[in-house]
Structure formats: C-alpha cells, structure tokens
Short mmCIF file of C-alpha atoms and ligand atoms in Angstrom, two decimals:
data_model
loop_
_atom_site.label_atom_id
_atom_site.label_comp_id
_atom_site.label_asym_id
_atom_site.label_seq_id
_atom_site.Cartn_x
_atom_site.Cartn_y
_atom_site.Cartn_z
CA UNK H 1288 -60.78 -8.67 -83.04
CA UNK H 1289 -61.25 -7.86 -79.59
CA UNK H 1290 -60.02 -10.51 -76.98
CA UNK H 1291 -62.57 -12.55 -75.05
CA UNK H 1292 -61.55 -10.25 -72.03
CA UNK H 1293 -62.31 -7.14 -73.49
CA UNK H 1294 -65.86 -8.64 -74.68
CA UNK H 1295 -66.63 -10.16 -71.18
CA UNK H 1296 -65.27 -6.23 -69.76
CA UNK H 1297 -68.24 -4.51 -72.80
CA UNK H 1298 -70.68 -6.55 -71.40
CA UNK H 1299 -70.40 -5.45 -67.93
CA UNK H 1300 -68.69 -8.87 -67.06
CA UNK H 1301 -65.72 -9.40 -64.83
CA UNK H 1302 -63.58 -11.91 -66.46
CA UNK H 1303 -63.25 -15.18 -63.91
CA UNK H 1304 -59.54 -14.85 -64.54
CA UNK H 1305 -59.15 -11.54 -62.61
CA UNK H 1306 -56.75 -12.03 -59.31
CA UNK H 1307 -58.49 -12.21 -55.83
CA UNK H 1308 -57.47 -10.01 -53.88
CA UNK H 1309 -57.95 -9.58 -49.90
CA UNK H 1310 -59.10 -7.33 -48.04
CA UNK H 1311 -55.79 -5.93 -46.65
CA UNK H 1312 -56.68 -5.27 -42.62
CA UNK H 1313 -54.64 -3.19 -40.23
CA UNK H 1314 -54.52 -1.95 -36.89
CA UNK H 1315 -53.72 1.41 -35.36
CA UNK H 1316 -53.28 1.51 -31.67
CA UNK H 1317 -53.06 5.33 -30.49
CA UNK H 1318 -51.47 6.22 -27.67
CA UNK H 1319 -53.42 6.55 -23.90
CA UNK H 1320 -55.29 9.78 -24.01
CA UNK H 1321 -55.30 12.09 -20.99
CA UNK H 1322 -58.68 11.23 -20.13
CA UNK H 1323 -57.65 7.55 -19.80
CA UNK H 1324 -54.47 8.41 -17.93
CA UNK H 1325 -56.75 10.98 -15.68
CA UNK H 1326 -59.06 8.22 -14.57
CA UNK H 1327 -56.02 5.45 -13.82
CA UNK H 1328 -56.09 3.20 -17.04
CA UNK H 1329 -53.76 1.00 -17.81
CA UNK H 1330 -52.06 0.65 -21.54
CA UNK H 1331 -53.28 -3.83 -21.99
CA UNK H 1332 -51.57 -3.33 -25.71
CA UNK H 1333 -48.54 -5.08 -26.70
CA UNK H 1334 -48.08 -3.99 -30.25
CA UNK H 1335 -45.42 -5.59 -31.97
CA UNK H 1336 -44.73 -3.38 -35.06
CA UNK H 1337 -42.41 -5.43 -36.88
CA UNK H 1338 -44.16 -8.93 -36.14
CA UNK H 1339 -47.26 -6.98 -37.15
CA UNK H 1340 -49.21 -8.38 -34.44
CA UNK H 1341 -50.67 -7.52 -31.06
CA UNK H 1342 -50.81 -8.83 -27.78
CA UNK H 1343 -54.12 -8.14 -25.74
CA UNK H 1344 -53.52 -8.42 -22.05
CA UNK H 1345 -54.75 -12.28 -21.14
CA UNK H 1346 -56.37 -12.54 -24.63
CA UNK H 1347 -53.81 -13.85 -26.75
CA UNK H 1348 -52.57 -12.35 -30.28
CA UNK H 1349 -53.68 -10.70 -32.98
CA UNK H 1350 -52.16 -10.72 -36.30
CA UNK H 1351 -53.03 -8.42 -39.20
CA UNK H 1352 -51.61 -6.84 -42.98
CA UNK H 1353 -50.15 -4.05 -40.72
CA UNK H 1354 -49.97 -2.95 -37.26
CA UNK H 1355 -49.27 1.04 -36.40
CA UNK H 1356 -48.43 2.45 -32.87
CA UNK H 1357 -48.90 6.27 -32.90
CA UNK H 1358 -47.51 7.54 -30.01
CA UNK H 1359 -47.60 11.42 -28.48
CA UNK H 1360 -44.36 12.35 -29.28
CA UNK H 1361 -44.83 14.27 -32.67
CA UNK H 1362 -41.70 13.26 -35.24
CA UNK H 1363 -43.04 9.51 -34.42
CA UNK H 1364 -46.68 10.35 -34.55
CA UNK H 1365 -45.54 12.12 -37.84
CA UNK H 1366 -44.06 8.65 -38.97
CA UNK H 1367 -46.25 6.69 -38.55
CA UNK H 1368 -49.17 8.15 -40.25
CA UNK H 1369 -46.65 8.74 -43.15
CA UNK H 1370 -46.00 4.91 -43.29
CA UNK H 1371 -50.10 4.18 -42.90
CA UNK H 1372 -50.79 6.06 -45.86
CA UNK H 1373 -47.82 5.14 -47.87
CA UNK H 1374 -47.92 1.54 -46.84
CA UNK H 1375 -51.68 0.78 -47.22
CA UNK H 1376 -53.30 3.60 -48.93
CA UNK H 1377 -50.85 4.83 -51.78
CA UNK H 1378 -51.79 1.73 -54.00
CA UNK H 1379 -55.35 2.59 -53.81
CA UNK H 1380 -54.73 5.83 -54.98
CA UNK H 1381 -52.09 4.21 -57.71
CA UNK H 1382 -54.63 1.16 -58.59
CA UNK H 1383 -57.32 4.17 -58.81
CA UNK H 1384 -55.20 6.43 -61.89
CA UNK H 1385 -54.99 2.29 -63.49
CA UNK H 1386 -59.28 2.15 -63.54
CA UNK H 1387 -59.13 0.04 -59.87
CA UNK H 1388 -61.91 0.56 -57.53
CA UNK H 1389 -61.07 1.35 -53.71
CA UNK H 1390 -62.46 1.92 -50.21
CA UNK H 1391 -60.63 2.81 -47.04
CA UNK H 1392 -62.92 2.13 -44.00
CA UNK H 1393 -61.88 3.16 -40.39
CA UNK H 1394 -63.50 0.66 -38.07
CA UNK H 1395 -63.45 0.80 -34.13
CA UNK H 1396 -65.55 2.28 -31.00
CA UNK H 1397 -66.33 6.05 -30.31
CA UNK H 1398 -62.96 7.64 -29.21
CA UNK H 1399 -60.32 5.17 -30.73
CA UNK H 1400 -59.09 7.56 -33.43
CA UNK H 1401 -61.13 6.78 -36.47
CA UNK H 1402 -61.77 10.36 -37.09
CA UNK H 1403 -58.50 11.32 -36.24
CA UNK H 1404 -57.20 8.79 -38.76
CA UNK H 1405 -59.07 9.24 -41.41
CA UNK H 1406 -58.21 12.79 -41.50
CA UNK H 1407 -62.25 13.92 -41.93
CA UNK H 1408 -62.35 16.57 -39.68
CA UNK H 1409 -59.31 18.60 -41.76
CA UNK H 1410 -57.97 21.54 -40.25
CA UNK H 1411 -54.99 22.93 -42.47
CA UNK H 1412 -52.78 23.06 -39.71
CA UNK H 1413 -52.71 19.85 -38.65
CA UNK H 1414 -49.64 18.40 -37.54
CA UNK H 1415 -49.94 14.77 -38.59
CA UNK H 1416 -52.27 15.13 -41.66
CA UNK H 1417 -55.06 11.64 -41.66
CA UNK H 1418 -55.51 9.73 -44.89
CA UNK H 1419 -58.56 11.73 -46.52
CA UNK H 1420 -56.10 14.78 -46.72
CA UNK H 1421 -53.08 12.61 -47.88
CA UNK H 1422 -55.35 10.93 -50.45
CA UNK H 1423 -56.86 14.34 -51.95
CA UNK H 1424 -53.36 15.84 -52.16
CA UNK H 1425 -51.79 13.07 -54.21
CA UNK H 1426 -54.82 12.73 -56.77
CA UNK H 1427 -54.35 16.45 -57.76
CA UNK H 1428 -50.75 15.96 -57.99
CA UNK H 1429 -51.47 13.14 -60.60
CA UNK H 1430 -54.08 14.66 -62.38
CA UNK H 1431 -52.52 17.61 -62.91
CA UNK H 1432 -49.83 15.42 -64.72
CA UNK H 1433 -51.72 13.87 -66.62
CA UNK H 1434 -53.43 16.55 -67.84
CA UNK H 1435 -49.81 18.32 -68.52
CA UNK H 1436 -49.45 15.41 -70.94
CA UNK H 1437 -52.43 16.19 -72.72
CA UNK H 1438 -54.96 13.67 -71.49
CA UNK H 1439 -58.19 14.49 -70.02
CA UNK H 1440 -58.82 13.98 -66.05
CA UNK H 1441 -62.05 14.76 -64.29
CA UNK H 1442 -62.86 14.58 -60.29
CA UNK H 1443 -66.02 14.90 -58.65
CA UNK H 1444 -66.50 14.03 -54.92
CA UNK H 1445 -69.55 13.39 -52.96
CA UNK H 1446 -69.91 13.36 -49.08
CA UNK H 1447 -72.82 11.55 -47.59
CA UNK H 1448 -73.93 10.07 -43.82
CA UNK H 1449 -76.17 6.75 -42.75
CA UNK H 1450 -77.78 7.96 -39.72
CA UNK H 1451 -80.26 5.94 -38.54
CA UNK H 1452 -80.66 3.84 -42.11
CA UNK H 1453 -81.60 7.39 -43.71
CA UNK H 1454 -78.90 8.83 -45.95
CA UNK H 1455 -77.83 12.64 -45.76
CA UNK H 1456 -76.06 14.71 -48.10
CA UNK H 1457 -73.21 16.42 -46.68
CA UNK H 1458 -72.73 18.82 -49.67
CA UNK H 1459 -76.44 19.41 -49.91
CA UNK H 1460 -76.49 23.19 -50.72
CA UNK H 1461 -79.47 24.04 -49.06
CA UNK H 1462 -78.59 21.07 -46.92
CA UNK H 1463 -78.16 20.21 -43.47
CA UNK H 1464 -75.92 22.91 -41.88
CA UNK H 1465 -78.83 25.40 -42.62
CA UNK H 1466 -81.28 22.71 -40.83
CA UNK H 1467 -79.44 21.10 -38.04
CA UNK H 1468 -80.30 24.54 -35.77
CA UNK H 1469 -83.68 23.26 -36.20
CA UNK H 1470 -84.01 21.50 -32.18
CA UNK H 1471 -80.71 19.46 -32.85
CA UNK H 1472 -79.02 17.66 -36.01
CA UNK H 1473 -81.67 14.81 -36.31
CA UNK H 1474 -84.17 16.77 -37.52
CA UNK H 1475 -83.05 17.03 -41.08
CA UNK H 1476 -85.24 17.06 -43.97
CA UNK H 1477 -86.02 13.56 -45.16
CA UNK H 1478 -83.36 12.21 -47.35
CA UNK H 1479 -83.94 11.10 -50.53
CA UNK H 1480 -80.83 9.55 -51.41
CA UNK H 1481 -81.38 5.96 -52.77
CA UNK H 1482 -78.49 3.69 -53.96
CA UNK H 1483 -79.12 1.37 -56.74
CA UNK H 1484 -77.29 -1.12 -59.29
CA UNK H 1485 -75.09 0.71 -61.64
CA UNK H 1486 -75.72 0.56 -65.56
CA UNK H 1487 -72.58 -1.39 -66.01
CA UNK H 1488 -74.16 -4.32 -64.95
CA UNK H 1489 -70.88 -5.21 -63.20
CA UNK H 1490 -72.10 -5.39 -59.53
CA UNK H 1491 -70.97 -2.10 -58.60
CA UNK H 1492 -73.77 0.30 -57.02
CA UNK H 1493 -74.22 3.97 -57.28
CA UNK H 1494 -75.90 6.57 -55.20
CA UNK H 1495 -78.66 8.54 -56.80
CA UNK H 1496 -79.54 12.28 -55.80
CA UNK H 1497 -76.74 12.76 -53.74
CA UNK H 1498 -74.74 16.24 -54.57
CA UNK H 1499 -71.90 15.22 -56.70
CA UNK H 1500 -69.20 18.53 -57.19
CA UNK H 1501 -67.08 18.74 -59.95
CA UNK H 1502 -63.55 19.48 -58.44
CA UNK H 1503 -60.78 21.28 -60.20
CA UNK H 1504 -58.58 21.76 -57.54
CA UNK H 1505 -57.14 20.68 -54.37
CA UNK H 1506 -58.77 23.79 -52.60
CA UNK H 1507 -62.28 22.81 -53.63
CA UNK H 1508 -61.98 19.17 -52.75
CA UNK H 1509 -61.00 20.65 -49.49
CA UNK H 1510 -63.27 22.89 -49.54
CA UNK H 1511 -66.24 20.20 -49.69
CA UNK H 1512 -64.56 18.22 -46.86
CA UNK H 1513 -64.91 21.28 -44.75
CA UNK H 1514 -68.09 21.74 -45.45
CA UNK H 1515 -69.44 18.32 -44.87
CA UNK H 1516 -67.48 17.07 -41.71
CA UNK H 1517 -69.27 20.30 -40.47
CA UNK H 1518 -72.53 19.16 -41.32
CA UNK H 1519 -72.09 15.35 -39.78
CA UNK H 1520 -74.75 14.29 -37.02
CA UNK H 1521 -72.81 14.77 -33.40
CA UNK H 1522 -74.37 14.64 -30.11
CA UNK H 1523 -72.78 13.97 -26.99
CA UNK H 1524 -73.22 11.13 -25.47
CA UNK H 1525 -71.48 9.00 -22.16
CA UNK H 1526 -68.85 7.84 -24.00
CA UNK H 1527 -67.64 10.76 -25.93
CA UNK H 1528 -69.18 14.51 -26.39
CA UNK H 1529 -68.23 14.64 -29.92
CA UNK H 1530 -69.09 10.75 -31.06
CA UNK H 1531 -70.40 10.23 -34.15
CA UNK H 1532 -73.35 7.99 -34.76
CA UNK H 1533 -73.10 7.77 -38.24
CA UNK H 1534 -70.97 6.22 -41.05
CA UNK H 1535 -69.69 9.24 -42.78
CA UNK H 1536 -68.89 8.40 -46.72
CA UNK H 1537 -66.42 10.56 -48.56
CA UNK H 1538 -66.04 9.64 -51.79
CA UNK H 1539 -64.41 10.49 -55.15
CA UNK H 1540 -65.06 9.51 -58.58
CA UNK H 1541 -62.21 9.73 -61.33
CA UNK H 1542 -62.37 9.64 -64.94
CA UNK H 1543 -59.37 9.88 -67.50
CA UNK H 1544 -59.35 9.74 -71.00
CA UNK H 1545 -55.65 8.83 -71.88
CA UNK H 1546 -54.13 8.21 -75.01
CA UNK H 1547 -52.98 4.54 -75.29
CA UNK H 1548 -49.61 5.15 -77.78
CA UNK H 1549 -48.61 1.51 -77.26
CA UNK H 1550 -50.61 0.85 -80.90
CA UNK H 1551 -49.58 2.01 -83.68
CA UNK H 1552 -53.15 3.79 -84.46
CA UNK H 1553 -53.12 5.52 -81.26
CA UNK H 1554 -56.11 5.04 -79.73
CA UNK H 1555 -58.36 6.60 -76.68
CA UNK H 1556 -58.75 5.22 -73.31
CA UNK H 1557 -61.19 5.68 -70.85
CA UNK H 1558 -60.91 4.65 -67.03
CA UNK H 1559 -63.18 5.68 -64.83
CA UNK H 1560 -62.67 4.56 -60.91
CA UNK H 1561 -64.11 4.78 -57.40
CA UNK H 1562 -62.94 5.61 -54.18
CA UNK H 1563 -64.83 5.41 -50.97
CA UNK H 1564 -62.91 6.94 -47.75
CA UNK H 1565 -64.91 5.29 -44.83
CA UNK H 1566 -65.61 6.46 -41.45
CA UNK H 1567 -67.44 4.10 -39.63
CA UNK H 1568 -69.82 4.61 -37.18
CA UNK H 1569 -68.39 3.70 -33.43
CA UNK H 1570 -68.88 0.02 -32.88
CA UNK H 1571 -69.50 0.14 -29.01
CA UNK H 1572 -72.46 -1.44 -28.08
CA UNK H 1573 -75.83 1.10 -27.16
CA UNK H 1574 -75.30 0.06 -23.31
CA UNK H 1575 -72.39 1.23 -23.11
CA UNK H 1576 -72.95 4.59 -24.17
CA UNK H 1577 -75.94 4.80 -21.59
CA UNK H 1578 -78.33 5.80 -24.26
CA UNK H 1579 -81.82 6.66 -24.17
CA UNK H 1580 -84.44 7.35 -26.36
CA UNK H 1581 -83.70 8.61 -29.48
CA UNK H 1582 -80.12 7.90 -28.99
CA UNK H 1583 -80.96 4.79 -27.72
CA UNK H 1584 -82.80 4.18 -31.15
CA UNK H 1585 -79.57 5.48 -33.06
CA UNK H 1586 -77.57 3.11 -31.07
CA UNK H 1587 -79.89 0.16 -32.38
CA UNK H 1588 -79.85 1.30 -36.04
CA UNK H 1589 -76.07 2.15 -36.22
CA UNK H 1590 -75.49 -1.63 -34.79
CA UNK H 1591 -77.74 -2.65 -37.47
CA UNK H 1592 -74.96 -1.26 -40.18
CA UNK H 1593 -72.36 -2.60 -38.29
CA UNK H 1594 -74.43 -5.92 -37.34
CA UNK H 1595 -75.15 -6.29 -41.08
CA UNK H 1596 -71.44 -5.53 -41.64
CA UNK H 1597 -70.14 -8.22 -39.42
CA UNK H 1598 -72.65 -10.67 -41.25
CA UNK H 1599 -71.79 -9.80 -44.43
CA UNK H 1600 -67.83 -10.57 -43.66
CA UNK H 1601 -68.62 -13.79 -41.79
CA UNK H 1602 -70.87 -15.15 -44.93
CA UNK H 1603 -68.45 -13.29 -47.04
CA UNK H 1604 -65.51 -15.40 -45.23
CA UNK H 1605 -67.24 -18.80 -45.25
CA UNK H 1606 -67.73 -18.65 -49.06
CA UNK H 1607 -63.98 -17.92 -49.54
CA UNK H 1608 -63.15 -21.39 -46.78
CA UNK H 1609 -65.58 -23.18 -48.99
CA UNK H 1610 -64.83 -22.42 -52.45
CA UNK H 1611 -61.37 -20.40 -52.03
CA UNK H 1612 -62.97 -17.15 -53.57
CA UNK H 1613 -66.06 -15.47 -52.55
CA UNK H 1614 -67.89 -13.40 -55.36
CA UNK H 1615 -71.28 -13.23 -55.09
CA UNK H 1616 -71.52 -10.11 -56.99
CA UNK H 1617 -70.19 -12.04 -59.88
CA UNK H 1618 -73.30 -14.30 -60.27
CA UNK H 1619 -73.30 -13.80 -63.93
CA UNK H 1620 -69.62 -15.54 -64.58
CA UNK H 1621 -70.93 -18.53 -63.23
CA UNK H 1622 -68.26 -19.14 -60.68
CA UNK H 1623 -70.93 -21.79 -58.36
CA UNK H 1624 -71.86 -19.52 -55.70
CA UNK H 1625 -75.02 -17.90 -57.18
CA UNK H 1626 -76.47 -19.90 -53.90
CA UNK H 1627 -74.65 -17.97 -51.66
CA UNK H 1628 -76.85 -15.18 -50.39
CA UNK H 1629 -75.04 -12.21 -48.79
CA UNK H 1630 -77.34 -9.69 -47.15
CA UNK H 1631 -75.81 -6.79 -48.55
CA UNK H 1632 -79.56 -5.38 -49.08
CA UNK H 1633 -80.05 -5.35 -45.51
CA UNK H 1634 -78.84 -2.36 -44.49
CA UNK H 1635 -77.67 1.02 -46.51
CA UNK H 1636 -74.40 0.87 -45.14
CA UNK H 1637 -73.67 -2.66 -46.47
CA UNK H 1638 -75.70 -1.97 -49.79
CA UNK H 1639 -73.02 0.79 -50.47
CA UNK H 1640 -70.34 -0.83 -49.49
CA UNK H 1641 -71.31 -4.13 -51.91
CA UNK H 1642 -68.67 -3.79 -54.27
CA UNK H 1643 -66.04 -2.87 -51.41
CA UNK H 1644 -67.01 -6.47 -49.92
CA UNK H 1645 -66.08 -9.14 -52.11
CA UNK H 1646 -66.42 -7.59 -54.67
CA UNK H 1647 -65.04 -5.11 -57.62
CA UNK H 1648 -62.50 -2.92 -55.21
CA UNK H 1649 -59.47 -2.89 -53.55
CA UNK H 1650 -60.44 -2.70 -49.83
CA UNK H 1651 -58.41 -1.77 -46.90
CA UNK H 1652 -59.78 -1.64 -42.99
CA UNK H 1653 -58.10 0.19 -40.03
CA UNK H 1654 -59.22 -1.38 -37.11
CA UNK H 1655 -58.63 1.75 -34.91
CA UNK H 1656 -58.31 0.71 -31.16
CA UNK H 1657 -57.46 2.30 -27.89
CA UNK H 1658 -54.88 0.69 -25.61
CA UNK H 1659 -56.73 1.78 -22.19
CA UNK H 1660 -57.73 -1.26 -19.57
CA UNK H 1661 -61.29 0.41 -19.46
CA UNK H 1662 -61.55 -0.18 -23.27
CA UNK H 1663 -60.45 -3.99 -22.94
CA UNK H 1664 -63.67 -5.48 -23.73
CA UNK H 1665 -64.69 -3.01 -26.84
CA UNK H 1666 -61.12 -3.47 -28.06
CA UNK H 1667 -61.05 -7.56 -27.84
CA UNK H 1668 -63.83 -7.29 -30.22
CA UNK H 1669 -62.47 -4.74 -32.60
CA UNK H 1670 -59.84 -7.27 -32.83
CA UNK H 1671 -61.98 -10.20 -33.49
CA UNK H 1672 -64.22 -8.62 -36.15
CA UNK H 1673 -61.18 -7.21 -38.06
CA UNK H 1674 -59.34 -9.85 -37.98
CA UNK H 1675 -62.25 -11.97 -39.62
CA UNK H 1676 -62.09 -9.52 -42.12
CA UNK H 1677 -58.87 -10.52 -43.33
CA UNK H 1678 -60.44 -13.30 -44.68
CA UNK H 1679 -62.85 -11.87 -47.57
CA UNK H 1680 -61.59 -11.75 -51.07
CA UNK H 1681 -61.98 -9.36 -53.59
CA UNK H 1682 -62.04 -9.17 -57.23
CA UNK H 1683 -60.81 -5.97 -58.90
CA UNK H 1684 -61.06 -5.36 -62.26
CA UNK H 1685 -60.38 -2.63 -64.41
CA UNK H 1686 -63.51 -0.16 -65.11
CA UNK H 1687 -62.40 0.28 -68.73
CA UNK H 1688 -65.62 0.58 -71.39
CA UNK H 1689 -66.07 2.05 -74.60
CA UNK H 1690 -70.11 2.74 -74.20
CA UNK H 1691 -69.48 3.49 -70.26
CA UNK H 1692 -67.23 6.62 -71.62
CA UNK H 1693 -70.30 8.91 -73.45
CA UNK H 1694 -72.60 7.45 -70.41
CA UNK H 1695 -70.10 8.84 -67.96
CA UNK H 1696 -69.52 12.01 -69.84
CA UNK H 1697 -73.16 12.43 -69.93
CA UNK H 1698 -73.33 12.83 -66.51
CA UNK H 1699 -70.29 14.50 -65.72
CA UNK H 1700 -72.11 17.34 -68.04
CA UNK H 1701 -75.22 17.08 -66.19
CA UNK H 1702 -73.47 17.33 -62.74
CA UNK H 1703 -71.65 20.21 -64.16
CA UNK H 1704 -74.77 22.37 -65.31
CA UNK H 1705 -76.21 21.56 -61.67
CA UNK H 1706 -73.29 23.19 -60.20
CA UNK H 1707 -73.71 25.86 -62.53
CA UNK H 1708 -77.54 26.32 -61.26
CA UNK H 1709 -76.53 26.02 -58.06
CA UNK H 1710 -74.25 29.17 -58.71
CA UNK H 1711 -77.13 31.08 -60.20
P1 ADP D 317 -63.29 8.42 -33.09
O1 ADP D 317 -63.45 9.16 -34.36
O2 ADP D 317 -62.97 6.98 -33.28
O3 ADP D 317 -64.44 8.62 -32.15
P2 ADP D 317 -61.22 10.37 -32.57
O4 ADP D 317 -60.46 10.30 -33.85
O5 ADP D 317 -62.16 11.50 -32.40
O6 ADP D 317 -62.00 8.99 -32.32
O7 ADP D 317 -60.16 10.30 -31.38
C1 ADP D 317 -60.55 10.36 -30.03
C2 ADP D 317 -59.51 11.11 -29.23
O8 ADP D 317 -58.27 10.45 -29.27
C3 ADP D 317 -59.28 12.52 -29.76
O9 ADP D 317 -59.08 13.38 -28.68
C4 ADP D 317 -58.02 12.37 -30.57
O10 ADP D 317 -57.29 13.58 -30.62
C5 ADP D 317 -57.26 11.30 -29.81
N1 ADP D 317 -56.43 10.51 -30.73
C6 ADP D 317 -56.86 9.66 -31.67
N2 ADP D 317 -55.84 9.12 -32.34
C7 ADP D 317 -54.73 9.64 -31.82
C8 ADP D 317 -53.33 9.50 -32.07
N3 ADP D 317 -52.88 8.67 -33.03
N4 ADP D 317 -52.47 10.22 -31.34
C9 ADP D 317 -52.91 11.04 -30.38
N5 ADP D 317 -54.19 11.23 -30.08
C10 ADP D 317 -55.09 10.55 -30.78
MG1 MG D 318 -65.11 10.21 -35.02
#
C-alpha cells in the first residue's frame, strides 16, 4: 500500500514533515571598476571571506551563507566564480536531477555585477564563465548520463522579462528582436503571457503562452540564451548606458523517467523539476537614475517588483519569527498560517517567484554589490534587504507523481509539435 507520504505527494500535497529549508543568501563584492577609480571613489568594503561577513565603512557588519570578493586579477577572478557556483549553485543543479525545485536570483543596483554574475549575457569566450553558463553545462553533462544508462531525460527552457508589470517572451520567434527597431525596445507587441496555479495543486505556478524550446543539446540551450539576452529591454540611462530595467527570467524545466531497481519489480520513476536563473532588475531607487518620463514610469513599476519583493520577504520573515516556518503556500496541510496573507499576487515578479519564496524550491540570492564610496548608500541597502532574506524558509519537496507524468508528457509533445511548426 502506498505510504501516507506518497498519498499526501498524489494529491498535490506537501507532506508537513518535509525539512525547511532557508533561503541560502550570499554576497559578491566585485572589484572597483575604472569608472569608479576615474572619478576618485573609494573601496568602503571590508569583506572578510573566511568570516563570511562584511564590513561597510561606519555601518557595521554584515553576515551572510557566503561572501565572494572577485577581484581584477584573472586566476582569482577565475576562483572565485568557480567556488560561487560550486559552493552555492551545484546543489541546485544536484537537488534538480533528485525532483527539487530551484531559483538563483541576482539581486543588487544597476552596475554591481548581476549580469556579469549570472552569466546572461554569454559570450563563448568569456574568461570567468557566470552561473547560467556553468549551470547549462553541467545539466547536459548529467543528462547525457542518464540517458547512457537507459533512462529518459527531457529539457526545455524558456526565457522571459517583467518590464513594466507586462511579461515578454525572449524566445518569441516572431518576437521582440524583430520589434524593438520599432522607435526603441518598449514598444513591443502586448504580451500575453499570464502565470497561473499549476495543476498539481501543490502551490507551484506556471507561465502560460510563453515559448517553451525543447533542448537537446548544450548548443541549443545556448543558443536560446543568445538569443534572448539579445532581445532584453536596455536603454541608457544616468547610472549606466546598458542598465537593465527588467527582471530577466531564464528558466529550465527537467523531466526524467528513471528506472527505480531498488524493488524487486522494477518500477518507473518520474521527476520532473524547476529551475529559475534570476536576474533582477537594478534596485536603485528612480531618483537616482535621473529618470524621466517613461523611464521615470519604468523606474516606478520595476520598484514595484522589487517593493513587492521586499514585502513579501519581510511578511515572509515574520511568519517564520512567529511560528518557526513560514508556508503559506501550504494552506492545505493545515500548518496554522492560512491567516497569513503574503502579497505574492501583487506584482508578476513576486507571483512567479511564489514557490521560490517560502515555498516548494531551493532558493539562493546573490546580493551583488559594488565596493565604491559613491555607491555607499545603494549598497547599505542591498545589504539590509538581503540579509533579511536570510530569514525566509522554504519547503522543498520532491515533484514525483504518477498522473503528473502523462500530464507532463502531454505537453512536452505539444511543445514539441510547436517547435516543429515553428520550423515549417
Ligand atoms: P548589472 O548587471 O548589475 O547592472 P554588470 O554585470 O553589467 O552589472 O556589471 C557592471 C560593470 O562591472 C561591468 O562593466 C562589468 O564588467 C563589471 N563587473 C561586474 N562584476 C565584475 C567582476 N566580478 N569583476 C570585474 N568586473 C566586474
Ligand atoms: Mg545587468
């Protein structure tokens, strides 16, 4: 008979018994950049590598999961985005082969290295490769094992933006690199990407009519990151000619069918998993940037994301000081905090993060931050709100369902035959 577990798992039902987990928080100082070191700023960062924590000029520490200090000299810049990934990205990628949800999100203002981190604008030569590229590499090196031993592995990525609360497809075919000549990027066609509950019933969200590719190989997956870190919204502004305004969303679906041999009637397996590679909109506030206008209207919506962000953590955080766990997505296992309402629905960016936020995911955030005296202010709060974040709990379970497996196959076919109109 099957075990209360697996029953609670069929009905879309995360067993109360599954481990919290927190979200694991780091920081990543780069170095000074010439512009800084042009215009007479002064490093304020004392980043203590091995105490993972970091002193802010007359602010006091900061402590966090882990603390990197890129510097310009490459064999150490080399190192430490080795150690980032292996350290605090790896056992997503691990956790994702085992069914585990996960979402990397790179937090911090315009120009502190979130892009740079994250890897999103990929360029094959790259010296120190960012976690996106890392991640992408090491999932075809698995799946290709797997597959070696007979089991059945299937990838498909999606790449979207939030700009301005309106979600764009990145892999759009017909999609915005043909429209962004059209009197600048923001004139894209009307999205009509909506994100709603999944049919698991397990809290998890899904986004519908966004461009999912099927991916066989480490070149395509590459391929589609190409194409859509070309297509993201830029537009200079006073803080940075290439800043981006918008959360960009990379993410990639896995599903496995594996034999489980430790029966004696061997018996199929299916584990399907989510990752979400984040990068964040920058977090400076609009009057810093000197924006007007439209961008000035940008400026208000991306703090709304971010805003929303912040509130969901801090409601997030005082549910987990109140009650020592924090899972509101889990109103149906009764665990008392049905009352507590987190605004998740309040903005897109938060609505697609849900189960990355206290809910059915592994989460990491890289607080990215720049060391420069001009950046003091912008960087004392990048500290605050990821340190906060350190505080939410999250309950991962494994996505492992019976009835989910024909459901998911279902549209795995369907996705493929789109490709294969798309090819037509
Ligand atoms: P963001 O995406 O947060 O706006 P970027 O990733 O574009 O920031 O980085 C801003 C600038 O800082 C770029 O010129 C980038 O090359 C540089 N930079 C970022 N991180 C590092 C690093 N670890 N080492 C050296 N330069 C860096
Ligand atoms: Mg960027």
């Amino acid at each position: 008979a099957p075990s209360r577990r697996k029953m609670a798992k069929r009905m879309g039902k995360n067993d109360a018994t599954e481990e919290l987990v927190s979200v694991r928080v780091a920081a990543n100082v780069r170095p000074l950049v010439d512009k800084e070191l042009a215009s007479g700023a002064k490093d304020v960062m004392q980043v203590d590598v091995r105490a993972k924590q970091i002193q802010l000029l007359n602010h006091g520490d900061f402590a966090f999961d882990e603390v990197y200090a890129p510097s310009h000299e490459p064999a150490r810049a080399k190192e430490e985005a080795e150690r980032l990934y292996q350290q605090l990205v790896l056992p997503l990628v691990d956790g994702l082969f085992e069914g585990y949800n996960a979402s990397v999100l790179a937090y911090g203002q315009t120009g502190s290295g979130k892009t740079h981190t994250m890897g999103t604008s990929y360029s094959p030569g790259q010296a120190v490769r960012g976690v996106v590229p890392n991640v992408l590499q090491d999932i075809f090196a698995r799946s290709a094992k797997i597959q070696r031993e007979g089991n059945q592995v299937s990838l498909r990525c999606s790449y979207v933006e939030i700009h301005n609360e309106e979600i764009h497809d990145l892999l759009a075919p017909d999609g915005p690199a043909n429209t962004a000549n059209q009197a600048g990027a923001t004139l894209r066609k009307r999205s009509t990407i909506s994100i709603r509950d999944s049919a698991g019933g397990n809290g998890s969200v899904e986004l519908i009519g966004a461009t999912e590719v099927c991916v066989s190989s480490l070149q395509d997956c590459v391929a589609c990151l190409e194409q859509g870190s070309l297509c993201r919204t830029t537009a200079a502004t006073g803080m940075n000619a290439h800043s981006s305004r918008s959360h960009a969303i990379f993410s990639i679906t896995l599903e496995q069918k594996v034999s489980d041999r430790s029966n004696i009637h061997e018996q199929q397996k299916f584990l399907a998993a989510k990752m979400h590679l984040v990068d964040l909109a920058g977090s400076e506030r609009a009057k810093r940037t000197q924006a007007e206008g439209q961008r000035l209207k940008e400026g208000i919506q991306i703090n709304k994301g971010l805003s929303v962000l912040g509130k969901v953590i801090s409601i997030l955080c005082e549910a987990s000081e109140n009650n020592g766990h924090n899972t509101p997505n889990n109103v149906t296992s009764g665990s008392g905090l049905s009352h507590v309402h987190v605004p998740y629905r309040e903005s897109k960016l938060t609505r697609l993060l849900q189960d990355s936020l206290g809910g059915n995911s592994r989460t990491v955030m890289i607080a990215c931050i720049s060391p420069a005296s001009s950046n003091l202010e912008e960087s004392l709060s990048t500290l605050r709100y990821a340190s906060k974040a350190r505080n939410i709990k999250n309950r991962p379970s494994q996505n492992q369902d019976e009835a989910g497996c024909s459901l998911q196959q279902l549209k795995r076919q369907l996705a493929e035959v789109r490709a294969e109109n798309l090819r037509l």
